[in-house]
PDB file of C-alpha atoms in Angstrom:
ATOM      1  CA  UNK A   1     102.211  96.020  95.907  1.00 87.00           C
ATOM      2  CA  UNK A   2      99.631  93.282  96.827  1.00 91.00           C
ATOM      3  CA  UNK A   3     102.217  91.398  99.005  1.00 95.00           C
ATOM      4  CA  UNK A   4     103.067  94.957 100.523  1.00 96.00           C
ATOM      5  CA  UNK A   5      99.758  95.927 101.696  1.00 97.00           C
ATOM      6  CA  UNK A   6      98.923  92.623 102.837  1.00 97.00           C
ATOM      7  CA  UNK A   7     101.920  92.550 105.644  1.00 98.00           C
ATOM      8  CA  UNK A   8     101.374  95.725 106.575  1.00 98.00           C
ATOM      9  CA  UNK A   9      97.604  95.099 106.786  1.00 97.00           C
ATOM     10  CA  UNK A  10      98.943  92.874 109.476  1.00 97.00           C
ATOM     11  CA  UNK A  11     101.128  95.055 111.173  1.00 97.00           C
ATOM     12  CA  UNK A  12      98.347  98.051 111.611  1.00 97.00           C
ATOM     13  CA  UNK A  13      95.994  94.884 112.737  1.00 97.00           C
ATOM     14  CA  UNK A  14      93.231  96.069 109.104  1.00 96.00           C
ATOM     15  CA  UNK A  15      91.425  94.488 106.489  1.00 94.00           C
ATOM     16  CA  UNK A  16      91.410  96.068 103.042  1.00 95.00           C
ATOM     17  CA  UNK A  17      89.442  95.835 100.136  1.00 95.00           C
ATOM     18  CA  UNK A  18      90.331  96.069  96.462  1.00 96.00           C
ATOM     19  CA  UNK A  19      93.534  97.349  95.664  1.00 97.00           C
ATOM     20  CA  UNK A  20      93.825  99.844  92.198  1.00 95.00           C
ATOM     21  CA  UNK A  21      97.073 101.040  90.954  1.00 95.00           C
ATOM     22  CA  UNK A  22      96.796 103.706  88.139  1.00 91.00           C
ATOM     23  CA  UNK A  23      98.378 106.890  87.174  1.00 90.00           C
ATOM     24  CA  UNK A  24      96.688 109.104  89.560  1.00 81.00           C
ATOM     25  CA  UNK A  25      97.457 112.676  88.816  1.00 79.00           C
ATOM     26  CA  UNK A  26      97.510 114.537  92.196  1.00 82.00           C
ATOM     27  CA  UNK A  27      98.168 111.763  95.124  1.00 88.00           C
ATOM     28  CA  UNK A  28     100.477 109.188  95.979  1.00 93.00           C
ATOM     29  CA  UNK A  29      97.583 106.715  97.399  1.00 93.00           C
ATOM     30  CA  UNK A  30      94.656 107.322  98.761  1.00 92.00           C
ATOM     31  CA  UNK A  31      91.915 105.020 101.048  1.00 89.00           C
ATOM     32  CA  UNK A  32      88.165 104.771 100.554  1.00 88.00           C
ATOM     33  CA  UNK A  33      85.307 104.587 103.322  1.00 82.00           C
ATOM     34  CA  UNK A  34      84.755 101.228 101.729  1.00 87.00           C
ATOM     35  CA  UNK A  35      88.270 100.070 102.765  1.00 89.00           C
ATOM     36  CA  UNK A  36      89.680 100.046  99.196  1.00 95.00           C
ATOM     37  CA  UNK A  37      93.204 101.347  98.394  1.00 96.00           C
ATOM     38  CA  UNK A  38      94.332 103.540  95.687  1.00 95.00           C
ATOM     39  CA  UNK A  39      97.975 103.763  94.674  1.00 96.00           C
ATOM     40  CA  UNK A  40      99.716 105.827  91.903  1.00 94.00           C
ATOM     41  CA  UNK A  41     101.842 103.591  89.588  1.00 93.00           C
ATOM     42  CA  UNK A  42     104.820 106.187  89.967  1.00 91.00           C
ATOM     43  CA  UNK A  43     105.824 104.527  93.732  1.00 92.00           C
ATOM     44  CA  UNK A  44     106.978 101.656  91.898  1.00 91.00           C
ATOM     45  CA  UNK A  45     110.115 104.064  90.655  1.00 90.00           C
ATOM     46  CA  UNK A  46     110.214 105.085  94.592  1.00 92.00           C
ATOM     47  CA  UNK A  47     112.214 103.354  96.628  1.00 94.00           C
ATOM     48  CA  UNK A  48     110.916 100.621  98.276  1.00 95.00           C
ATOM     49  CA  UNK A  49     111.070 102.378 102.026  1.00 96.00           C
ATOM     50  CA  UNK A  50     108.438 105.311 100.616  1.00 96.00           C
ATOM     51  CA  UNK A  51     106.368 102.785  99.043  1.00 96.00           C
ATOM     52  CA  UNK A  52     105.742 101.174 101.895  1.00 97.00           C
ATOM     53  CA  UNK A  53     105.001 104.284 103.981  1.00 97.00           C
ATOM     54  CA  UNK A  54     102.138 105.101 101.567  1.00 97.00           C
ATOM     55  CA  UNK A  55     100.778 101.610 101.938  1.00 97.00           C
ATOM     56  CA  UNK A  56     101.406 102.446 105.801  1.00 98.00           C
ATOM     57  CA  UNK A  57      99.810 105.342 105.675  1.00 97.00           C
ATOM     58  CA  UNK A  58      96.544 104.694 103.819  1.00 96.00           C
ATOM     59  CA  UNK A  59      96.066 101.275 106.148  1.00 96.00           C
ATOM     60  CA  UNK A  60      95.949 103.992 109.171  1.00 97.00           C
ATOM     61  CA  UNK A  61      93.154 105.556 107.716  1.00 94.00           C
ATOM     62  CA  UNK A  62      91.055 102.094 108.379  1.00 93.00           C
ATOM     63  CA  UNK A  63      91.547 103.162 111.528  1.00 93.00           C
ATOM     64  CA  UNK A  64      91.532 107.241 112.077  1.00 93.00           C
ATOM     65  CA  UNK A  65      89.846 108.843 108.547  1.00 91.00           C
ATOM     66  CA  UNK A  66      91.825 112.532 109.592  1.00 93.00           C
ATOM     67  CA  UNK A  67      95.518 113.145 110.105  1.00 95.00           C
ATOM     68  CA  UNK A  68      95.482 113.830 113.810  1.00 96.00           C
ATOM     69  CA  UNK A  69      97.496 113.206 116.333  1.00 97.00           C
ATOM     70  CA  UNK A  70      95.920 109.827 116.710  1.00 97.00           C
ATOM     71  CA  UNK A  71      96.538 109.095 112.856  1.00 97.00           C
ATOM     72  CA  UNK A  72     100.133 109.277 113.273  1.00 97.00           C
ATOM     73  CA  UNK A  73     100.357 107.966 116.243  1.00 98.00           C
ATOM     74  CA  UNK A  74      99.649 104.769 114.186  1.00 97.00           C
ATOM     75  CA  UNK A  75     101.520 105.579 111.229  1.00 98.00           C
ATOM     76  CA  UNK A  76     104.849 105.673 113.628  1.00 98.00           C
ATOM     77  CA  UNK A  77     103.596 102.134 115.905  1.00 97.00           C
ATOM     78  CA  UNK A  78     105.081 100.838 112.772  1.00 98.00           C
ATOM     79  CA  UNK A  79     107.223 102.946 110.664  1.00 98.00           C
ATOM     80  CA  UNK A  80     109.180 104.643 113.506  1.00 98.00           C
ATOM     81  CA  UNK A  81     111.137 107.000 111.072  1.00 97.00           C
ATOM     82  CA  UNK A  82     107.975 107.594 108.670  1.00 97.00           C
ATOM     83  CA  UNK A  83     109.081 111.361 108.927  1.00 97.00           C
ATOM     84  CA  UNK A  84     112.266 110.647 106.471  1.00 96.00           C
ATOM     85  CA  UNK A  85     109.557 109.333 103.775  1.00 95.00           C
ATOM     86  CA  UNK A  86     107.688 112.078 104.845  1.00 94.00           C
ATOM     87  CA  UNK A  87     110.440 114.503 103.928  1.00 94.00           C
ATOM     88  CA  UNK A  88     111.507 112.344 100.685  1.00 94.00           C
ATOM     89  CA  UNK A  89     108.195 112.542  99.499  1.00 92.00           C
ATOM     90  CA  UNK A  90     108.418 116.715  99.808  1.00 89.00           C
ATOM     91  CA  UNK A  91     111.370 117.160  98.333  1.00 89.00           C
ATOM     92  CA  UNK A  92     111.469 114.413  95.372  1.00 84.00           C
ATOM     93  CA  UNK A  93     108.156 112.817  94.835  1.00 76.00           C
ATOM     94  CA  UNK A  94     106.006 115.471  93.216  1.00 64.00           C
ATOM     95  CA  UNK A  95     103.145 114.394  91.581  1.00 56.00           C
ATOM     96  CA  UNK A  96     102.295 116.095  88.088  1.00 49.00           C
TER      97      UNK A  96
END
């Protein structure tokens, strides 16, 4: 996960703080004003393309805190097809 975030810190052009994986009931991942990162311990049975739209996805939120337009604007700069992972995560990745 570490090695994750950090290249696609570089890709979304970010800085990130502390990184906590734990069994988070209700969300995949989630990003803090502080710039700390949040993942659920479940993506690491995901594979590896949704895992890495979740760290995608909460690195955007350095730099739009919403999910407007402008939010996935970024998201698809670089994960073009983010709307498969999108759709993956709907239809097999519930959280319980």
């Amino acid at each position: 996960m570490p090695q994750r975030v950090e290249y696609f810190a570089r890709q979304v052009g970010v800085d990130y703080g502390r990184i906590t994986i734990r069994n988070q009931k209700t969300r995949w991942g989630s990003y803090s004003s502080k710039g700390n990162l949040n993942f659920n311990c479940l993506l690491m049975l995901a594979p590896a393309e949704i895992l890495d739209y979740v760290v995608v996805h909460e690195l955007c939120h350095r730099k739009e805190m919403n999910h407007s337009k402008a939010f996935w604007a970024e998201v698809e700069k670089v994960l073009p097809d983010y709307r498969e992972s999108v759709k993956w995560l709907k239809e097999k990745g519930i959280v319980r």
